[in-house]
């Protein structure tokens, strides 16, 4: 018999995604088939499943932690912002259309149908479904059109655990305020509270826990605190951690890499693997002043490539990258970054932006045309016979996935095999449509050692097995939650 539990939060960035992922891991290790589910996700980080369908990356990590293949029905509604007031809407992995908020919420009936279609797959195929909410359930102005928090819980009659973030301060106000703002029926769905990101002596928190439980019980809501989870550093991909990465102090190491931070940057998870390499510093930069002393510049993917190209031009970043390329520095583009490195981007139907076209950096002899049909594939390619940077890697296999509206053509050589050209290189400028290319250990070790040789630094034999390193972090988080959550009560909450 299928059972379910939903993780909601007192706000954004309270740790819902990681708590959801950890529960998936625990249930999986306890012998159950388990799947994550988030009905509606707004994110620029996305993934392509085995059917070529697009989904948010948070549910990919949660599925991996639950020992199952990521499938688009685990995130049936994906919203990918391409401007401040417009998003591309993806239903069950397929791009539907661009909508603003008013049009989106006017389609609530359709959204609920899509949400239920997705969850029906979970119900049919797994013992346990672990649902994640979005933001806060106490957005009272949106309750009538909600499909991601209590609206979703109501649709499938799911019990809810509420996660609060003590690191932000005012944790008891978060808990009490959220619960008391809910309608009576929604309030009754909350069966437990988790206090997350705790630092210090838990004994000092105990009186507060007893008081909040008593206050709620006295008002007719006997909701227990089912865990106090201490802060712990884990290298697990999260949607909400990018802001911390972008605002962190710039660092230098044996090898320093600069990733251009653009307003609509997507799939920054392409670079998470570098955290596991010794002697490598990765910085996200958005000003020309922060460029020049790195060993490699990466232009990442984008949901509004022309808009991000204009941003780079306005800030002098485009000109600076061209200068650094002229000095022989390695410049690498992924997806939208590939398009930006070409001669021109055409968007006559305004698929991504209001701009019909724009001259690009011209570091590669390619032209990109945006189209309404989106390319979404999982792929495996072999590195071709290459000279220069990739010399010695011929035949090495790399895996990844493609997500792009544009089709590129040009005269530069490919460094990946296949009839359809998804890669280009010329001297020290390289680009590919393949997201996840740096997850391939042999390829990345080769690139880093190329950079080391250029600096006269000793090469390293280290080759990161990214899947194995991720599994270590998954187990670390699972064990941490087992220690600090009352799993016996959580199993009782499952419905």
XYZ file of C-alpha atoms in Angstrom:
495
model
C 0.000 0.000 0.000
C 1.398 3.380 -1.054
C 2.173 5.914 1.692
C 3.204 9.539 1.555
C 4.564 12.439 3.560
C 5.051 16.078 2.596
C 7.840 18.439 3.665
C 6.822 22.095 3.776
C 8.736 25.052 5.197
C 8.233 28.298 7.053
C 9.896 30.061 4.118
C 12.415 29.737 1.319
C 15.898 28.364 1.980
C 14.942 26.662 5.247
C 16.273 23.301 4.029
C 13.176 21.592 2.624
C 15.029 20.081 -0.324
C 17.725 18.475 1.814
C 15.278 17.202 4.433
C 13.213 15.693 1.603
C 16.330 14.155 0.076
C 17.439 12.758 3.425
C 14.062 11.136 4.058
C 14.221 9.563 0.590
C 17.616 8.120 1.519
C 16.425 6.768 4.859
C 13.312 5.114 3.422
C 15.380 3.636 0.574
C 18.009 2.250 2.954
C 15.196 0.829 5.086
C 14.102 -1.290 2.138
C 11.316 0.720 0.524
C 10.953 1.916 -3.046
C 10.716 5.679 -2.748
C 10.322 8.668 -5.041
C 10.559 12.422 -4.480
C 7.916 14.746 -5.844
C 7.557 18.493 -6.197
C 4.493 19.496 -8.176
C 5.757 22.948 -9.132
C 9.347 24.109 -9.188
C 10.834 27.410 -10.305
C 14.470 26.914 -11.239
C 17.033 27.593 -13.921
C 18.839 24.362 -13.065
C 17.296 21.481 -14.953
C 18.058 17.954 -16.094
C 16.957 15.583 -18.863
C 15.652 12.145 -17.870
C 16.036 8.880 -19.807
C 12.988 9.739 -21.932
C 14.438 13.104 -22.977
C 12.057 14.982 -20.659
C 13.091 18.022 -18.627
C 12.841 18.322 -14.839
C 14.244 20.345 -11.945
C 17.606 19.234 -10.586
C 16.469 19.231 -6.948
C 14.279 16.219 -7.661
C 17.178 14.583 -9.518
C 19.304 14.669 -6.363
C 16.384 13.459 -4.256
C 15.765 10.570 -6.668
C 19.438 9.617 -6.599
C 19.336 9.624 -2.806
C 16.230 7.448 -2.988
C 17.992 4.905 -5.182
C 15.779 5.455 -8.208
C 16.068 6.973 -11.672
C 15.023 10.632 -11.949
C 11.833 10.942 -13.994
C 10.097 14.103 -15.175
C 6.826 13.147 -13.467
C 8.612 13.729 -10.146
C 8.487 17.436 -11.071
C 5.504 17.744 -13.437
C 5.469 21.561 -13.537
C 8.783 23.346 -14.090
C 8.975 27.120 -14.422
C 12.150 28.533 -15.982
C 12.319 32.343 -15.704
C 13.561 34.062 -18.853
C 12.814 37.612 -17.668
C 11.672 39.365 -14.503
C 7.989 38.750 -15.279
C 7.929 35.802 -17.668
C 8.794 32.103 -17.480
C 8.874 29.141 -19.794
C 6.359 26.611 -18.450
C 7.198 22.928 -18.794
C 4.487 20.297 -18.250
C 5.560 16.682 -17.653
C 8.972 17.395 -19.120
C 7.833 19.148 -22.320
C 8.021 22.900 -22.948
C 4.453 24.279 -23.096
C 4.663 28.061 -23.527
C 5.922 31.275 -21.955
C 3.591 32.816 -19.372
C 3.501 35.731 -16.966
C 2.176 35.248 -13.429
C -1.391 36.336 -14.212
C -1.757 33.896 -17.102
C -0.126 31.126 -15.093
C -2.487 31.425 -12.134
C -5.489 31.694 -14.455
C -4.694 28.105 -15.469
C -5.033 26.628 -11.966
C -7.384 23.865 -13.117
C -4.852 22.698 -15.707
C -2.015 22.943 -13.173
C -3.872 20.704 -10.735
C -4.539 18.167 -13.474
C -0.839 18.069 -14.381
C 0.159 17.817 -10.712
C -2.178 14.868 -10.175
C -1.011 13.192 -13.379
C 2.547 13.345 -12.084
C 1.751 12.059 -8.617
C -0.349 9.206 -9.985
C 2.881 7.782 -11.438
C 4.485 7.928 -7.983
C 1.484 6.250 -6.402
C 1.480 3.450 -8.991
C 5.185 2.651 -8.886
C 6.605 3.325 -5.403
C 5.993 2.321 -1.792
C 6.545 5.840 -0.474
C 6.243 9.314 -1.963
C 8.141 12.164 -0.284
C 6.681 15.461 -1.428
C 8.355 18.845 -1.157
C 6.524 22.144 -0.937
C 7.732 25.516 -2.178
C 8.422 28.665 -0.177
C 5.828 28.911 2.593
C 2.303 27.466 2.860
C 1.239 30.655 4.662
C 1.124 32.810 1.506
C -2.541 33.440 2.221
C -3.045 35.554 -0.913
C -2.174 32.531 -3.077
C -4.025 29.754 -1.251
C -6.901 29.606 -3.746
C -4.497 28.948 -6.629
C -1.897 26.923 -4.729
C -0.689 23.654 -6.259
C 2.628 23.221 -4.443
C 1.943 23.479 -0.691
C -1.371 22.872 1.086
C -3.157 22.870 -2.254
C -1.153 19.798 -3.248
C -1.480 18.207 0.199
C -5.250 18.599 -0.096
C -5.349 17.011 -3.555
C -3.780 13.757 -2.340
C -4.567 13.983 1.399
C -0.911 14.118 2.484
C 0.323 14.626 6.068
C 2.819 17.464 6.443
C 6.058 18.046 8.337
C 6.924 21.731 8.730
C 10.618 22.710 8.546
C 11.779 25.895 10.292
C 15.228 27.491 10.019
C 16.677 28.527 13.384
C 19.723 30.059 11.682
C 17.539 32.913 10.444
C 16.406 33.738 13.989
C 12.894 33.837 15.394
C 12.319 30.130 14.900
C 9.354 29.882 17.276
C 7.695 32.868 15.616
C 8.235 31.136 12.262
C 6.550 27.983 13.530
C 3.659 29.608 15.364
C 3.018 32.288 12.748
C 2.996 29.827 9.870
C 0.650 27.388 11.593
C -1.770 30.030 12.847
C -2.042 31.770 9.465
C -3.321 28.583 7.870
C -6.961 27.652 7.453
C -8.287 25.160 9.990
C -8.258 22.288 7.500
C -4.698 23.022 6.383
C -3.516 23.425 9.967
C -4.797 19.949 10.756
C -2.508 18.463 8.113
C 0.654 19.452 10.004
C 1.754 16.440 12.033
C 5.236 17.483 13.112
C 7.874 20.215 13.102
C 11.598 19.998 12.331
C 13.929 22.737 13.564
C 16.774 22.890 11.057
C 20.331 24.335 10.951
C 20.789 24.432 14.727
C 24.123 25.515 16.211
C 25.023 25.196 19.878
C 23.729 23.279 22.882
C 20.325 21.719 22.211
C 19.583 21.735 25.952
C 19.237 25.511 25.732
C 16.533 25.036 23.108
C 14.544 22.419 25.022
C 12.456 24.866 27.121
C 11.405 26.671 23.949
C 10.384 23.404 22.308
C 8.296 22.483 25.332
C 6.668 25.924 25.339
C 5.771 25.945 21.628
C 4.367 22.416 21.845
C 2.270 23.405 24.880
C 1.072 26.641 23.268
C -0.065 24.781 20.159
C -1.654 21.967 22.182
C -3.529 24.450 24.384
C -5.019 25.958 21.232
C -6.098 22.542 20.001
C -3.138 21.612 17.805
C -0.957 18.927 19.422
C 1.930 19.186 16.948
C 5.233 17.735 18.207
C 8.757 18.794 17.294
C 10.066 15.613 15.651
C 13.659 16.710 15.292
C 16.301 19.352 15.858
C 18.856 19.027 13.064
C 22.262 20.606 13.766
C 24.047 22.491 11.020
C 26.467 20.288 9.093
C 28.548 20.864 5.980
C 27.621 18.437 3.218
C 28.481 18.686 -0.456
C 25.029 17.955 -1.791
C 23.578 19.966 -4.635
C 20.965 22.478 -3.465
C 18.871 25.012 -5.369
C 19.134 27.692 -2.730
C 22.882 27.688 -2.112
C 23.894 29.607 -5.234
C 23.480 32.982 -3.517
C 26.062 31.929 -0.928
C 28.464 30.807 -3.638
C 28.030 34.035 -5.573
C 28.539 36.325 -2.606
C 31.401 34.398 -1.023
C 34.846 35.959 -1.001
C 36.894 35.311 -4.117
C 39.634 32.760 -3.556
C 42.813 31.631 -5.278
C 44.534 28.280 -5.335
C 46.923 26.217 -7.403
C 44.334 26.459 -10.189
C 41.731 29.238 -10.224
C 38.624 29.133 -12.407
C 36.235 32.028 -13.022
C 32.624 31.298 -13.981
C 30.828 34.305 -15.447
C 27.822 35.114 -13.293
C 25.029 36.357 -15.536
C 21.462 37.322 -14.547
C 19.870 34.266 -16.194
C 22.693 31.798 -15.604
C 21.418 28.222 -15.642
C 22.774 24.834 -14.604
C 25.522 26.174 -12.356
C 25.542 22.631 -10.966
C 27.809 21.864 -13.940
C 30.626 23.137 -11.728
C 29.841 21.510 -8.372
C 32.317 18.718 -9.109
C 35.233 21.144 -8.752
C 34.553 21.244 -4.995
C 35.993 17.718 -4.806
C 39.304 18.591 -6.508
C 42.238 19.574 -4.312
C 44.013 22.760 -5.291
C 41.145 24.177 -7.359
C 39.340 27.436 -6.529
C 36.075 28.256 -8.302
C 34.749 31.815 -8.311
C 31.566 33.314 -9.774
C 32.303 36.787 -11.142
C 30.091 39.509 -12.599
C 32.492 42.431 -12.976
C 35.465 43.040 -15.229
C 37.563 43.941 -12.182
C 37.355 40.351 -10.944
C 38.689 38.914 -14.203
C 42.277 38.519 -15.349
C 44.170 36.526 -12.724
C 42.425 33.169 -13.211
C 43.672 30.209 -15.239
C 40.410 29.455 -17.027
C 37.176 31.311 -17.767
C 33.867 29.461 -18.158
C 30.740 30.985 -19.685
C 27.826 28.918 -18.325
C 24.389 28.078 -19.666
C 21.650 30.697 -19.824
C 17.859 30.888 -20.042
C 18.133 34.214 -21.861
C 21.317 33.999 -23.874
C 21.051 37.288 -25.747
C 20.070 39.097 -22.548
C 23.100 37.672 -20.761
C 25.324 38.514 -23.734
C 24.154 42.142 -23.562
C 24.854 42.127 -19.809
C 28.415 40.950 -20.505
C 28.894 43.645 -23.128
C 27.532 46.422 -20.915
C 29.903 45.493 -18.091
C 32.963 45.131 -20.300
C 33.145 41.406 -19.555
C 32.781 40.381 -23.210
C 35.695 42.580 -24.259
C 37.813 41.342 -21.343
C 37.180 37.683 -22.242
C 38.266 38.392 -25.818
C 41.456 39.992 -24.484
C 42.188 37.027 -22.227
C 41.556 34.622 -25.106
C 44.065 36.590 -27.175
C 46.626 36.035 -24.425
C 46.118 32.287 -24.682
C 43.913 31.732 -21.640
C 41.557 28.742 -21.819
C 37.983 29.907 -22.458
C 35.229 27.287 -22.135
C 31.535 27.686 -22.943
C 28.639 25.406 -22.032
C 25.282 25.584 -23.843
C 24.395 29.293 -23.784
C 28.106 29.907 -23.265
C 28.775 28.101 -26.549
C 26.338 30.405 -28.313
C 27.909 33.503 -26.747
C 31.377 32.459 -27.952
C 30.150 32.359 -31.568
C 29.778 35.150 -34.119
C 26.063 35.822 -33.832
C 22.841 34.677 -32.130
C 19.561 35.011 -34.022
C 16.173 34.876 -32.262
C 13.681 36.062 -34.914
C 10.655 34.578 -33.108
C 11.793 36.020 -29.751
C 11.779 32.565 -28.168
C 14.066 33.564 -25.291
C 14.010 37.353 -25.298
C 12.608 40.445 -26.988
C 15.837 40.872 -28.952
C 15.764 39.525 -32.492
C 19.490 38.956 -32.713
C 22.870 40.121 -31.470
C 26.494 39.911 -32.497
C 28.392 37.646 -30.108
C 32.048 37.434 -29.032
C 33.309 35.929 -32.292
C 35.857 33.662 -30.639
C 34.363 30.683 -32.482
C 33.215 30.725 -36.102
C 29.641 29.620 -35.408
C 26.164 31.114 -35.715
C 23.193 30.120 -33.551
C 19.520 30.333 -34.517
C 16.919 30.082 -31.752
C 13.881 27.955 -32.535
C 10.635 26.897 -30.902
C 11.666 23.224 -30.723
C 13.752 22.446 -27.664
C 16.531 19.843 -27.796
C 16.547 17.634 -24.689
C 18.665 14.481 -24.686
C 20.842 12.318 -22.504
C 23.988 11.625 -24.508
C 27.259 9.736 -24.487
C 30.028 10.931 -26.777
C 33.637 10.015 -27.466
C 36.382 12.599 -27.676
C 37.653 12.838 -31.247
C 41.223 12.947 -32.518
C 42.340 16.280 -31.148
C 45.534 18.258 -31.045
C 46.463 20.805 -28.427
C 44.494 20.912 -25.185
C 42.772 17.534 -25.569
C 45.680 15.670 -27.136
C 45.857 12.162 -25.672
C 42.134 11.869 -24.870
C 41.037 10.397 -28.184
C 38.294 7.812 -27.676
C 37.574 8.703 -24.048
C 33.806 8.568 -23.393
C 31.934 11.424 -21.727
C 28.313 11.512 -20.623
C 25.950 14.391 -20.072
C 22.727 15.932 -21.303
C 21.577 18.637 -23.684
C 18.931 21.306 -23.038
C 18.854 24.090 -25.623
C 16.497 26.060 -27.855
C 19.196 27.135 -30.295
C 20.867 25.196 -33.099
C 24.438 26.140 -33.930
C 26.463 25.650 -37.082
C 29.952 26.681 -38.038
C 33.361 25.801 -39.374
C 35.321 25.069 -36.209
C 36.289 21.487 -35.444
C 34.332 19.279 -33.070
C 35.988 17.589 -30.109
C 33.051 15.228 -29.445
C 31.866 12.499 -31.811
C 28.494 12.278 -33.539
C 26.703 13.414 -36.672
C 25.115 16.356 -34.868
C 27.814 18.764 -33.791
C 27.483 19.582 -30.093
C 31.041 20.850 -29.582
C 33.510 23.249 -31.168
C 37.094 24.226 -30.510
C 39.730 26.531 -31.892
C 43.112 26.739 -30.183
C 42.393 27.785 -26.581
C 38.627 28.325 -27.012
C 36.310 25.345 -26.461
C 32.552 24.981 -26.162
C 29.911 22.279 -25.944
C 26.171 21.818 -25.510
C 26.898 18.983 -23.070
C 25.847 19.786 -19.503
C 27.703 17.693 -16.941
C 30.860 17.364 -19.014
C 33.072 18.149 -16.020
C 31.457 15.289 -14.070
C 33.567 13.009 -16.283
C 36.731 12.472 -14.242
C 39.244 11.650 -16.969
C 38.221 14.674 -19.034
C 38.373 17.080 -16.086
C 41.703 15.746 -14.789
C 43.156 16.286 -18.262
C 41.905 19.891 -18.414
C 43.238 20.695 -14.928
C 46.624 19.157 -15.706
C 46.790 21.183 -18.915
C 46.328 24.298 -16.779
C 48.970 23.091 -14.305
C 51.510 22.508 -17.069
C 50.925 26.026 -18.305
C 51.880 27.366 -14.873
C 54.799 25.025 -14.322
C 52.918 23.267 -11.520
C 53.251 19.521 -10.984
C 50.454 17.475 -12.514
C 48.112 15.449 -10.301
C 46.943 11.901 -10.910
C 43.732 12.484 -8.934
C 40.596 11.638 -10.910
C 37.372 12.264 -9.025
C 34.737 9.534 -9.205
C 31.889 12.000 -8.889
C 29.169 9.406 -8.356
C 31.131 7.734 -5.549
C 31.909 11.059 -3.877
C 28.259 12.073 -4.054
C 27.231 8.762 -2.485
C 29.583 9.428 0.439
C 27.910 12.793 1.024
C 24.454 11.222 0.690
C 25.307 8.672 3.388
C 26.764 11.370 5.621
C 23.504 13.338 5.453
C 21.375 10.221 5.951
C 23.286 9.259 9.102
C 23.029 12.818 10.416
C 19.243 12.837 9.994
C 18.838 9.394 11.528
C 20.617 10.689 14.609
C 18.560 13.862 14.966
C 15.074 13.020 13.658
C 12.524 10.927 15.517
C 12.123 8.437 12.685
C 9.733 6.274 14.693
C 7.281 9.173 14.851
C 7.876 10.056 11.219
C 7.017 6.513 10.175
C 3.813 6.877 12.201
C 3.011 10.103 10.321
C 3.248 8.394 6.916
C -0.204 8.028 5.403
